[in-house]
């Protein structure tokens, strides 16, 4: 018989080892099946815990990326003065995580507020604005002093607006001599041609040349807020005038009446004229009044609707004149037999507000009477009288508007 060559493992001692004298070798015990199962469960639990931590980190990183993407998208959209639509947020930011919209929006709002002093606000729909106006006519707002928000419907369109304190903005807009000196030095480098024109020469320039020379260099104010590098103040001022005219005309003004008022301000709508002037920081140096009104319509500051006639027919285009790409000239409207009227757009309610425009009108009218000299003996009485005049003027604008003025929506 041949001898087996298989050797016994260390955990299974042979009979020969057991029968030998001397010290007995202690066997190495294998873990039981229950212990092995328990160890496997512990390892799986530890691995699962590590996976969960990893998933949490990935989730936080993904949320942070989406928040930053929404902030960038909001700033870019505001720079173009267009709407940020809910569909664009879903497509460009959220992707397949559309259910996390509220969470992403809340975190983005915090970052916009803390970093930029701005917030995203959802615009009201036209139906909601019209209903609020009807409620105002019924004196519901006058009785409660509040808007009926329960009936308002949203448009799923967002815009950015400032949340800075008005007092902070007012102080930041004051002229500082050091800043004024620095801006003057920069202006000398960027626009050296303007230094060669003194006041006497400027008087001798014809109107066209003076306008060109004045437009080459944006005006600087020596304030912390750099107005010359932000919005076009000229067109912005015209917007406030138009909003004032609409508000003081009972919240609606006919197209003919609006153009008549603007014509008295040397803003004609004649063909070939471009009364809206921009500084050299703008890509468009001058535009016509019709193009400017079209821009305000597109941006949502104004709303235009057709009065009477074939409102819903092919001749009148889209119902109420809303959403048109171009405001037709007055001659074209007369030829087509169409009459339009202008109202505030949703963006004006959310970004400017009726109360602010009423204060703008009151302060402009009172300021035309002259400033109060603080060195005068009766300066205190003059300031008191000025304040009372402002309140009366504000009340007059509110009465002209046809009811209680609406706060920011």
mmCIF file of C-alpha atoms in Angstrom:
data_model
loop_
_atom_site.group_PDB
_atom_site.id
_atom_site.type_symbol
_atom_site.label_atom_id
_atom_site.label_comp_id
_atom_site.label_asym_id
_atom_site.label_seq_id
_atom_site.Cartn_x
_atom_site.Cartn_y
_atom_site.Cartn_z
ATOM 1 C CA UNK A 1 0.000 0.000 0.000
ATOM 2 C CA UNK A 2 1.242 3.385 -0.797
ATOM 3 C CA UNK A 3 1.439 6.056 1.915
ATOM 4 C CA UNK A 4 -0.794 9.077 1.624
ATOM 5 C CA UNK A 5 1.000 12.347 0.954
ATOM 6 C CA UNK A 6 -1.808 14.614 2.200
ATOM 7 C CA UNK A 7 -0.892 16.637 5.250
ATOM 8 C CA UNK A 8 -3.356 17.589 7.925
ATOM 9 C CA UNK A 9 -4.108 21.263 8.472
ATOM 10 C CA UNK A 10 -3.020 22.977 11.660
ATOM 11 C CA UNK A 11 -6.538 23.108 12.972
ATOM 12 C CA UNK A 12 -6.986 19.337 12.748
ATOM 13 C CA UNK A 13 -4.189 17.546 14.752
ATOM 14 C CA UNK A 14 -3.494 13.934 13.836
ATOM 15 C CA UNK A 15 -3.709 10.948 16.176
ATOM 16 C CA UNK A 16 0.085 10.744 16.255
ATOM 17 C CA UNK A 17 0.325 14.297 17.539
ATOM 18 C CA UNK A 18 -2.249 13.620 20.211
ATOM 19 C CA UNK A 19 -0.422 10.547 21.458
ATOM 20 C CA UNK A 20 2.997 12.062 21.705
ATOM 21 C CA UNK A 21 4.478 13.082 24.957
ATOM 22 C CA UNK A 22 5.409 16.618 25.871
ATOM 23 C CA UNK A 23 3.398 19.761 25.513
ATOM 24 C CA UNK A 24 0.236 19.541 23.555
ATOM 25 C CA UNK A 25 -0.119 22.058 20.693
ATOM 26 C CA UNK A 26 -3.180 24.246 21.135
ATOM 27 C CA UNK A 27 -5.443 24.143 18.094
ATOM 28 C CA UNK A 28 -6.385 27.396 16.321
ATOM 29 C CA UNK A 29 -10.155 27.736 16.493
ATOM 30 C CA UNK A 30 -12.035 28.763 13.361
ATOM 31 C CA UNK A 31 -14.839 31.300 13.750
ATOM 32 C CA UNK A 32 -18.261 29.805 13.791
ATOM 33 C CA UNK A 33 -20.728 30.373 10.990
ATOM 34 C CA UNK A 34 -22.704 32.782 13.170
ATOM 35 C CA UNK A 35 -19.572 34.832 13.890
ATOM 36 C CA UNK A 36 -18.670 34.909 10.192
ATOM 37 C CA UNK A 37 -22.145 36.099 9.289
ATOM 38 C CA UNK A 38 -22.005 38.750 11.991
ATOM 39 C CA UNK A 39 -18.615 39.971 10.751
ATOM 40 C CA UNK A 40 -19.929 40.172 7.188
ATOM 41 C CA UNK A 41 -22.945 42.158 8.356
ATOM 42 C CA UNK A 42 -20.687 44.558 10.277
ATOM 43 C CA UNK A 43 -18.466 45.052 7.238
ATOM 44 C CA UNK A 44 -21.485 45.664 5.041
ATOM 45 C CA UNK A 45 -22.866 48.144 7.556
ATOM 46 C CA UNK A 46 -19.568 50.042 7.649
ATOM 47 C CA UNK A 47 -19.399 50.049 3.866
ATOM 48 C CA UNK A 48 -22.986 51.215 3.599
ATOM 49 C CA UNK A 49 -22.296 54.011 6.067
ATOM 50 C CA UNK A 50 -19.315 55.108 3.997
ATOM 51 C CA UNK A 51 -21.456 55.023 0.839
ATOM 52 C CA UNK A 52 -24.128 57.160 2.505
ATOM 53 C CA UNK A 53 -21.556 59.748 3.533
ATOM 54 C CA UNK A 54 -20.234 59.763 0.007
ATOM 55 C CA UNK A 55 -23.724 60.204 -1.415
ATOM 56 C CA UNK A 56 -24.357 63.109 0.968
ATOM 57 C CA UNK A 57 -21.162 64.826 -0.158
ATOM 58 C CA UNK A 58 -22.073 64.325 -3.801
ATOM 59 C CA UNK A 59 -25.604 65.618 -3.174
ATOM 60 C CA UNK A 60 -24.315 68.736 -1.392
ATOM 61 C CA UNK A 61 -21.838 69.376 -4.187
ATOM 62 C CA UNK A 62 -24.550 68.956 -6.823
ATOM 63 C CA UNK A 63 -26.876 71.363 -4.997
ATOM 64 C CA UNK A 64 -24.092 73.913 -4.647
ATOM 65 C CA UNK A 65 -23.335 73.726 -8.374
ATOM 66 C CA UNK A 66 -26.978 74.241 -9.253
ATOM 67 C CA UNK A 67 -27.319 77.174 -6.858
ATOM 68 C CA UNK A 68 -24.288 78.876 -8.429
ATOM 69 C CA UNK A 69 -25.652 78.145 -11.901
ATOM 70 C CA UNK A 70 -29.001 79.753 -11.023
ATOM 71 C CA UNK A 71 -27.270 82.850 -9.624
ATOM 72 C CA UNK A 72 -25.185 83.227 -12.798
ATOM 73 C CA UNK A 73 -28.238 82.720 -14.997
ATOM 74 C CA UNK A 74 -30.231 85.316 -13.032
ATOM 75 C CA UNK A 75 -27.447 87.918 -13.295
ATOM 76 C CA UNK A 76 -26.960 87.265 -17.013
ATOM 77 C CA UNK A 77 -30.687 87.535 -17.685
ATOM 78 C CA UNK A 78 -30.935 90.784 -15.713
ATOM 79 C CA UNK A 79 -28.012 92.236 -17.667
ATOM 80 C CA UNK A 80 -30.055 91.707 -20.846
ATOM 81 C CA UNK A 81 -33.163 93.103 -19.111
ATOM 82 C CA UNK A 82 -35.160 90.024 -20.057
ATOM 83 C CA UNK A 83 -37.272 87.562 -18.085
ATOM 84 C CA UNK A 84 -35.889 84.521 -16.293
ATOM 85 C CA UNK A 85 -38.485 81.887 -17.111
ATOM 86 C CA UNK A 86 -39.251 78.871 -14.965
ATOM 87 C CA UNK A 87 -38.752 76.619 -18.004
ATOM 88 C CA UNK A 88 -35.252 78.014 -18.524
ATOM 89 C CA UNK A 89 -34.382 77.293 -14.892
ATOM 90 C CA UNK A 90 -35.590 73.712 -15.276
ATOM 91 C CA UNK A 91 -33.685 73.139 -18.511
ATOM 92 C CA UNK A 92 -30.439 75.004 -17.823
ATOM 93 C CA UNK A 93 -30.061 74.510 -14.070
ATOM 94 C CA UNK A 94 -32.161 71.723 -12.589
ATOM 95 C CA UNK A 95 -32.145 69.160 -15.380
ATOM 96 C CA UNK A 96 -33.805 65.990 -14.111
ATOM 97 C CA UNK A 97 -33.992 67.383 -10.549
ATOM 98 C CA UNK A 98 -37.038 69.556 -11.133
ATOM 99 C CA UNK A 99 -38.488 68.621 -7.742
ATOM 100 C CA UNK A 100 -35.642 70.449 -5.999
ATOM 101 C CA UNK A 101 -36.713 73.805 -7.473
ATOM 102 C CA UNK A 102 -37.855 75.331 -4.170
ATOM 103 C CA UNK A 103 -34.677 74.277 -2.364
ATOM 104 C CA UNK A 104 -32.381 75.582 -5.110
ATOM 105 C CA UNK A 105 -34.345 78.839 -5.377
ATOM 106 C CA UNK A 106 -34.191 79.439 -1.630
ATOM 107 C CA UNK A 107 -30.414 78.930 -1.503
ATOM 108 C CA UNK A 108 -29.900 81.071 -4.600
ATOM 109 C CA UNK A 109 -32.002 83.820 -3.036
ATOM 110 C CA UNK A 110 -29.767 83.804 0.033
ATOM 111 C CA UNK A 111 -26.622 84.082 -2.074
ATOM 112 C CA UNK A 112 -28.085 86.880 -4.199
ATOM 113 C CA UNK A 113 -29.169 88.736 -1.072
ATOM 114 C CA UNK A 114 -25.917 88.339 0.872
ATOM 115 C CA UNK A 115 -23.541 88.932 -2.050
ATOM 116 C CA UNK A 116 -25.315 91.254 -4.469
ATOM 117 C CA UNK A 117 -28.088 92.875 -2.416
ATOM 118 C CA UNK A 118 -30.702 91.601 -4.863
ATOM 119 C CA UNK A 119 -33.557 89.131 -4.955
ATOM 120 C CA UNK A 120 -35.515 87.178 -7.536
ATOM 121 C CA UNK A 121 -39.184 88.128 -7.645
ATOM 122 C CA UNK A 122 -41.887 86.386 -9.630
ATOM 123 C CA UNK A 123 -43.951 88.694 -11.818
ATOM 124 C CA UNK A 124 -47.717 88.746 -11.600
ATOM 125 C CA UNK A 125 -49.714 87.767 -14.656
ATOM 126 C CA UNK A 126 -51.704 90.324 -16.633
ATOM 127 C CA UNK A 127 -54.941 88.750 -15.406
ATOM 128 C CA UNK A 128 -53.858 89.250 -11.795
ATOM 129 C CA UNK A 129 -52.941 92.897 -12.392
ATOM 130 C CA UNK A 130 -56.243 93.593 -14.113
ATOM 131 C CA UNK A 131 -58.160 91.940 -11.279
ATOM 132 C CA UNK A 132 -56.302 93.994 -8.687
ATOM 133 C CA UNK A 133 -57.222 97.121 -10.641
ATOM 134 C CA UNK A 134 -60.890 96.102 -10.693
ATOM 135 C CA UNK A 135 -60.780 95.461 -6.946
ATOM 136 C CA UNK A 136 -59.308 98.942 -6.485
ATOM 137 C CA UNK A 137 -62.155 100.480 -8.389
ATOM 138 C CA UNK A 138 -64.562 98.794 -6.019
ATOM 139 C CA UNK A 139 -62.748 100.472 -3.118
ATOM 140 C CA UNK A 140 -61.806 97.127 -1.624
ATOM 141 C CA UNK A 141 -58.212 98.207 -1.287
ATOM 142 C CA UNK A 142 -59.225 101.570 0.127
ATOM 143 C CA UNK A 143 -61.105 99.802 2.922
ATOM 144 C CA UNK A 144 -58.340 97.360 3.873
ATOM 145 C CA UNK A 145 -55.194 99.059 2.616
ATOM 146 C CA UNK A 146 -53.951 95.728 1.247
ATOM 147 C CA UNK A 147 -53.925 93.962 -2.076
ATOM 148 C CA UNK A 148 -55.917 90.801 -2.577
ATOM 149 C CA UNK A 149 -53.048 88.372 -2.958
ATOM 150 C CA UNK A 150 -55.208 85.281 -2.715
ATOM 151 C CA UNK A 151 -56.662 85.906 -6.147
ATOM 152 C CA UNK A 152 -53.354 86.792 -7.806
ATOM 153 C CA UNK A 153 -51.867 84.338 -10.250
ATOM 154 C CA UNK A 154 -48.179 84.191 -11.074
ATOM 155 C CA UNK A 155 -46.565 84.182 -14.485
ATOM 156 C CA UNK A 156 -43.578 81.877 -13.738
ATOM 157 C CA UNK A 157 -41.331 84.692 -14.965
ATOM 158 C CA UNK A 158 -38.696 86.151 -12.641
ATOM 159 C CA UNK A 159 -36.649 89.364 -12.536
ATOM 160 C CA UNK A 160 -33.969 90.661 -10.198
ATOM 161 C CA UNK A 161 -34.580 93.723 -8.070
ATOM 162 C CA UNK A 162 -32.536 95.544 -5.465
ATOM 163 C CA UNK A 163 -33.229 95.084 -1.763
ATOM 164 C CA UNK A 164 -30.790 97.779 -0.618
ATOM 165 C CA UNK A 165 -32.151 100.322 1.818
ATOM 166 C CA UNK A 166 -33.172 103.555 0.036
ATOM 167 C CA UNK A 167 -31.206 105.593 2.585
ATOM 168 C CA UNK A 168 -28.066 103.578 1.768
ATOM 169 C CA UNK A 169 -28.588 104.177 -1.956
ATOM 170 C CA UNK A 170 -29.134 107.891 -1.369
ATOM 171 C CA UNK A 171 -25.895 108.242 0.589
ATOM 172 C CA UNK A 172 -23.964 106.105 -1.904
ATOM 173 C CA UNK A 173 -25.158 108.444 -4.670
ATOM 174 C CA UNK A 174 -23.727 111.554 -3.001
ATOM 175 C CA UNK A 175 -20.661 113.163 -4.568
ATOM 176 C CA UNK A 176 -17.302 112.458 -2.949
ATOM 177 C CA UNK A 177 -14.444 114.798 -3.902
ATOM 178 C CA UNK A 178 -11.790 112.047 -3.953
ATOM 179 C CA UNK A 179 -13.888 109.814 -6.204
ATOM 180 C CA UNK A 180 -14.713 112.780 -8.427
ATOM 181 C CA UNK A 181 -11.010 113.528 -8.857
ATOM 182 C CA UNK A 182 -10.214 109.913 -9.729
ATOM 183 C CA UNK A 183 -13.026 109.746 -12.279
ATOM 184 C CA UNK A 184 -11.866 112.998 -13.856
ATOM 185 C CA UNK A 185 -8.388 111.512 -14.297
ATOM 186 C CA UNK A 186 -9.838 108.370 -15.874
ATOM 187 C CA UNK A 187 -11.991 110.482 -18.176
ATOM 188 C CA UNK A 188 -8.940 112.387 -19.380
ATOM 189 C CA UNK A 189 -7.305 109.132 -20.438
ATOM 190 C CA UNK A 190 -10.359 107.451 -21.971
ATOM 191 C CA UNK A 191 -11.817 110.501 -23.752
ATOM 192 C CA UNK A 192 -8.968 112.937 -24.469
ATOM 193 C CA UNK A 193 -10.791 114.662 -27.364
ATOM 194 C CA UNK A 194 -13.311 116.202 -24.983
ATOM 195 C CA UNK A 195 -10.508 118.102 -23.222
ATOM 196 C CA UNK A 196 -9.874 120.139 -26.351
ATOM 197 C CA UNK A 197 -13.344 121.694 -26.311
ATOM 198 C CA UNK A 198 -13.854 124.601 -23.938
ATOM 199 C CA UNK A 199 -17.167 126.210 -23.066
ATOM 200 C CA UNK A 200 -16.852 128.958 -25.668
ATOM 201 C CA UNK A 201 -16.139 126.492 -28.469
ATOM 202 C CA UNK A 202 -18.974 124.268 -27.331
ATOM 203 C CA UNK A 203 -21.401 127.175 -27.683
ATOM 204 C CA UNK A 204 -20.285 127.680 -31.275
ATOM 205 C CA UNK A 205 -20.910 124.055 -32.222
ATOM 206 C CA UNK A 206 -24.118 123.320 -34.033
ATOM 207 C CA UNK A 207 -26.700 121.120 -32.336
ATOM 208 C CA UNK A 208 -25.610 117.912 -34.080
ATOM 209 C CA UNK A 209 -21.882 118.324 -33.338
ATOM 210 C CA UNK A 210 -22.577 119.315 -29.726
ATOM 211 C CA UNK A 211 -24.716 116.234 -29.299
ATOM 212 C CA UNK A 212 -21.969 114.002 -30.721
ATOM 213 C CA UNK A 213 -19.263 115.543 -28.561
ATOM 214 C CA UNK A 214 -21.434 115.301 -25.454
ATOM 215 C CA UNK A 215 -22.206 111.676 -26.172
ATOM 216 C CA UNK A 216 -18.604 110.589 -26.489
ATOM 217 C CA UNK A 217 -17.912 110.699 -22.795
ATOM 218 C CA UNK A 218 -20.379 109.460 -20.198
ATOM 219 C CA UNK A 219 -21.000 111.906 -17.391
ATOM 220 C CA UNK A 220 -19.370 111.098 -14.066
ATOM 221 C CA UNK A 221 -20.729 112.032 -10.649
ATOM 222 C CA UNK A 222 -18.013 111.177 -8.105
ATOM 223 C CA UNK A 223 -20.268 108.803 -6.165
ATOM 224 C CA UNK A 224 -19.797 105.259 -4.890
ATOM 225 C CA UNK A 225 -22.527 104.129 -7.272
ATOM 226 C CA UNK A 226 -21.045 104.488 -10.734
ATOM 227 C CA UNK A 227 -24.061 105.695 -12.679
ATOM 228 C CA UNK A 228 -21.999 106.310 -15.804
ATOM 229 C CA UNK A 229 -21.143 102.603 -16.080
ATOM 230 C CA UNK A 230 -24.543 101.209 -15.218
ATOM 231 C CA UNK A 231 -27.904 101.904 -16.813
ATOM 232 C CA UNK A 232 -28.448 104.605 -19.416
ATOM 233 C CA UNK A 233 -29.752 107.333 -17.145
ATOM 234 C CA UNK A 234 -31.313 109.295 -19.988
ATOM 235 C CA UNK A 235 -33.585 106.477 -21.169
ATOM 236 C CA UNK A 236 -34.248 105.455 -17.569
ATOM 237 C CA UNK A 237 -35.439 108.978 -16.789
ATOM 238 C CA UNK A 238 -37.745 108.890 -19.811
ATOM 239 C CA UNK A 239 -39.174 105.596 -18.547
ATOM 240 C CA UNK A 240 -40.008 107.201 -15.190
ATOM 241 C CA UNK A 241 -41.670 110.120 -16.986
ATOM 242 C CA UNK A 242 -43.807 107.728 -19.049
ATOM 243 C CA UNK A 243 -44.781 105.730 -15.947
ATOM 244 C CA UNK A 244 -45.670 109.019 -14.240
ATOM 245 C CA UNK A 245 -47.871 110.090 -17.140
ATOM 246 C CA UNK A 246 -49.707 106.756 -17.126
ATOM 247 C CA UNK A 247 -50.216 106.790 -13.358
ATOM 248 C CA UNK A 248 -51.415 110.405 -13.229
ATOM 249 C CA UNK A 249 -53.838 109.716 -16.100
ATOM 250 C CA UNK A 250 -55.811 107.182 -14.108
ATOM 251 C CA UNK A 251 -53.420 104.248 -14.686
ATOM 252 C CA UNK A 252 -54.168 104.193 -18.420
ATOM 253 C CA UNK A 253 -53.345 106.649 -21.204
ATOM 254 C CA UNK A 254 -54.153 106.657 -24.890
ATOM 255 C CA UNK A 255 -51.360 106.308 -27.390
ATOM 256 C CA UNK A 256 -52.139 109.698 -28.942
ATOM 257 C CA UNK A 257 -52.146 111.440 -25.553
ATOM 258 C CA UNK A 258 -48.853 109.851 -24.509
ATOM 259 C CA UNK A 259 -47.148 110.901 -27.735
ATOM 260 C CA UNK A 260 -48.539 114.410 -27.336
ATOM 261 C CA UNK A 261 -47.023 114.737 -23.857
ATOM 262 C CA UNK A 262 -43.685 113.355 -25.027
ATOM 263 C CA UNK A 263 -43.656 115.742 -27.980
ATOM 264 C CA UNK A 264 -43.770 118.682 -25.559
ATOM 265 C CA UNK A 265 -40.624 117.221 -23.962
ATOM 266 C CA UNK A 266 -38.880 117.236 -27.362
ATOM 267 C CA UNK A 267 -39.377 113.513 -27.825
ATOM 268 C CA UNK A 268 -41.203 113.374 -31.148
ATOM 269 C CA UNK A 269 -42.233 110.190 -32.900
ATOM 270 C CA UNK A 270 -41.638 111.556 -36.384
ATOM 271 C CA UNK A 271 -40.163 109.240 -38.957
ATOM 272 C CA UNK A 272 -36.379 109.524 -39.193
ATOM 273 C CA UNK A 273 -35.903 111.167 -35.789
ATOM 274 C CA UNK A 274 -33.986 109.483 -32.940
ATOM 275 C CA UNK A 275 -34.659 111.491 -29.786
ATOM 276 C CA UNK A 276 -33.546 108.815 -27.280
ATOM 277 C CA UNK A 277 -29.811 109.378 -26.812
ATOM 278 C CA UNK A 278 -27.360 106.952 -25.199
ATOM 279 C CA UNK A 279 -23.791 107.442 -24.052
ATOM 280 C CA UNK A 280 -20.759 105.795 -25.640
ATOM 281 C CA UNK A 281 -21.016 102.846 -23.254
ATOM 282 C CA UNK A 282 -24.065 101.639 -25.175
ATOM 283 C CA UNK A 283 -23.854 99.683 -28.411
ATOM 284 C CA UNK A 284 -26.815 101.713 -29.719
ATOM 285 C CA UNK A 285 -26.137 105.437 -29.612
ATOM 286 C CA UNK A 286 -29.633 106.650 -30.495
ATOM 287 C CA UNK A 287 -33.041 105.136 -31.172
ATOM 288 C CA UNK A 288 -36.448 106.339 -32.251
ATOM 289 C CA UNK A 289 -39.364 106.758 -29.866
ATOM 290 C CA UNK A 290 -41.226 103.829 -31.443
ATOM 291 C CA UNK A 291 -38.213 101.534 -30.972
ATOM 292 C CA UNK A 292 -37.867 102.721 -27.391
ATOM 293 C CA UNK A 293 -41.522 101.985 -26.633
ATOM 294 C CA UNK A 294 -41.090 98.563 -28.247
ATOM 295 C CA UNK A 295 -38.141 97.904 -25.932
ATOM 296 C CA UNK A 296 -40.151 98.885 -22.851
ATOM 297 C CA UNK A 297 -42.967 96.658 -24.048
ATOM 298 C CA UNK A 298 -40.627 93.716 -24.538
ATOM 299 C CA UNK A 299 -38.939 94.212 -21.170
ATOM 300 C CA UNK A 300 -42.299 94.305 -19.383
ATOM 301 C CA UNK A 301 -42.272 97.881 -18.101
ATOM 302 C CA UNK A 302 -45.272 98.807 -20.248
ATOM 303 C CA UNK A 303 -48.346 96.985 -21.540
ATOM 304 C CA UNK A 304 -50.291 98.001 -24.643
ATOM 305 C CA UNK A 305 -53.827 97.000 -25.466
ATOM 306 C CA UNK A 306 -56.140 97.783 -28.338
ATOM 307 C CA UNK A 307 -59.272 99.822 -27.751
ATOM 308 C CA UNK A 308 -62.398 98.855 -29.673
ATOM 309 C CA UNK A 309 -62.237 97.816 -33.323
ATOM 310 C CA UNK A 310 -61.386 94.311 -34.428
ATOM 311 C CA UNK A 311 -59.395 93.404 -31.299
ATOM 312 C CA UNK A 312 -59.389 89.673 -31.851
ATOM 313 C CA UNK A 313 -59.234 89.718 -35.634
ATOM 314 C CA UNK A 314 -56.317 89.197 -37.957
ATOM 315 C CA UNK A 315 -56.110 92.869 -38.615
ATOM 316 C CA UNK A 316 -55.336 93.704 -35.031
ATOM 317 C CA UNK A 317 -52.719 91.021 -34.571
ATOM 318 C CA UNK A 318 -52.529 89.436 -31.160
ATOM 319 C CA UNK A 319 -55.360 90.164 -28.806
ATOM 320 C CA UNK A 320 -54.950 93.378 -26.891
ATOM 321 C CA UNK A 321 -51.720 94.215 -28.688
ATOM 322 C CA UNK A 322 -49.723 92.257 -26.112
ATOM 323 C CA UNK A 323 -46.564 90.475 -27.073
ATOM 324 C CA UNK A 324 -46.014 92.401 -30.317
ATOM 325 C CA UNK A 325 -42.441 92.572 -31.544
ATOM 326 C CA UNK A 326 -42.614 96.198 -32.729
ATOM 327 C CA UNK A 327 -44.745 99.184 -31.836
ATOM 328 C CA UNK A 328 -46.123 100.526 -35.072
ATOM 329 C CA UNK A 329 -45.943 104.225 -35.748
ATOM 330 C CA UNK A 330 -48.900 106.485 -35.086
ATOM 331 C CA UNK A 331 -49.415 106.933 -38.830
ATOM 332 C CA UNK A 332 -49.549 103.155 -39.337
ATOM 333 C CA UNK A 333 -52.111 102.775 -36.555
ATOM 334 C CA UNK A 334 -54.268 105.543 -37.988
ATOM 335 C CA UNK A 335 -54.070 103.995 -41.427
ATOM 336 C CA UNK A 336 -55.163 100.633 -40.042
ATOM 337 C CA UNK A 337 -57.918 102.263 -37.974
ATOM 338 C CA UNK A 338 -56.510 100.944 -34.704
ATOM 339 C CA UNK A 339 -56.426 102.781 -31.388
ATOM 340 C CA UNK A 340 -54.207 101.686 -28.497
ATOM 341 C CA UNK A 341 -53.761 102.639 -24.878
ATOM 342 C CA UNK A 342 -50.852 102.130 -22.513
ATOM 343 C CA UNK A 343 -50.753 100.666 -18.993
ATOM 344 C CA UNK A 344 -48.038 99.657 -16.579
ATOM 345 C CA UNK A 345 -46.399 96.306 -17.231
ATOM 346 C CA UNK A 346 -45.781 93.613 -14.633
ATOM 347 C CA UNK A 347 -42.108 94.530 -14.336
ATOM 348 C CA UNK A 348 -42.907 98.133 -13.450
ATOM 349 C CA UNK A 349 -45.112 96.963 -10.576
ATOM 350 C CA UNK A 350 -42.415 94.610 -9.281
ATOM 351 C CA UNK A 351 -39.345 96.772 -9.844
ATOM 352 C CA UNK A 352 -40.513 100.387 -9.466
ATOM 353 C CA UNK A 353 -43.927 100.531 -7.803
ATOM 354 C CA UNK A 354 -46.704 103.110 -7.846
ATOM 355 C CA UNK A 355 -45.736 104.590 -4.489
ATOM 356 C CA UNK A 356 -42.196 105.340 -5.676
ATOM 357 C CA UNK A 357 -43.409 107.014 -8.873
ATOM 358 C CA UNK A 358 -45.871 109.114 -6.860
ATOM 359 C CA UNK A 359 -43.011 110.275 -4.622
ATOM 360 C CA UNK A 360 -40.925 110.930 -7.735
ATOM 361 C CA UNK A 361 -43.676 113.207 -9.124
ATOM 362 C CA UNK A 362 -44.204 114.993 -5.806
ATOM 363 C CA UNK A 363 -40.497 115.630 -5.217
ATOM 364 C CA UNK A 364 -40.017 116.857 -8.784
ATOM 365 C CA UNK A 365 -42.912 119.304 -8.517
ATOM 366 C CA UNK A 366 -41.848 120.602 -5.104
ATOM 367 C CA UNK A 367 -38.171 120.840 -6.109
ATOM 368 C CA UNK A 368 -39.141 123.143 -8.965
ATOM 369 C CA UNK A 369 -40.139 125.702 -6.335
ATOM 370 C CA UNK A 370 -36.536 125.921 -5.118
ATOM 371 C CA UNK A 371 -34.417 124.421 -2.352
ATOM 372 C CA UNK A 372 -34.615 125.390 1.305
ATOM 373 C CA UNK A 373 -31.586 127.373 2.502
ATOM 374 C CA UNK A 374 -30.494 125.826 5.857
ATOM 375 C CA UNK A 375 -28.894 129.142 6.928
ATOM 376 C CA UNK A 376 -32.152 131.049 6.810
ATOM 377 C CA UNK A 377 -33.779 131.934 10.105
ATOM 378 C CA UNK A 378 -37.072 130.393 9.117
ATOM 379 C CA UNK A 379 -35.463 127.226 7.652
ATOM 380 C CA UNK A 380 -37.385 124.999 10.068
ATOM 381 C CA UNK A 381 -40.699 126.491 9.020
ATOM 382 C CA UNK A 382 -39.700 126.214 5.360
ATOM 383 C CA UNK A 383 -38.873 122.518 5.753
ATOM 384 C CA UNK A 384 -42.164 121.918 7.508
ATOM 385 C CA UNK A 385 -44.044 123.685 4.742
ATOM 386 C CA UNK A 386 -42.126 121.708 2.136
ATOM 387 C CA UNK A 387 -43.054 118.438 3.846
ATOM 388 C CA UNK A 388 -46.722 119.409 3.923
ATOM 389 C CA UNK A 389 -46.567 120.337 0.240
ATOM 390 C CA UNK A 390 -45.034 116.942 -0.567
ATOM 391 C CA UNK A 391 -47.838 115.164 1.263
ATOM 392 C CA UNK A 392 -50.487 117.185 -0.572
ATOM 393 C CA UNK A 393 -48.824 116.524 -3.911
ATOM 394 C CA UNK A 394 -48.609 112.797 -3.143
ATOM 395 C CA UNK A 395 -52.303 112.750 -2.230
ATOM 396 C CA UNK A 396 -53.080 114.551 -5.480
ATOM 397 C CA UNK A 397 -51.239 111.900 -7.516
ATOM 398 C CA UNK A 398 -53.094 109.158 -5.640
ATOM 399 C CA UNK A 399 -56.406 110.844 -6.424
ATOM 400 C CA UNK A 400 -55.467 111.232 -10.087
ATOM 401 C CA UNK A 401 -54.552 107.546 -10.248
ATOM 402 C CA UNK A 402 -58.079 106.662 -9.165
ATOM 403 C CA UNK A 403 -57.462 104.907 -5.871
ATOM 404 C CA UNK A 404 -54.943 103.760 -3.290
ATOM 405 C CA UNK A 405 -51.468 103.330 -4.721
ATOM 406 C CA UNK A 406 -50.150 99.788 -4.912
ATOM 407 C CA UNK A 407 -46.959 98.745 -3.127
ATOM 408 C CA UNK A 408 -44.249 96.688 -4.780
ATOM 409 C CA UNK A 409 -45.702 93.349 -5.868
#
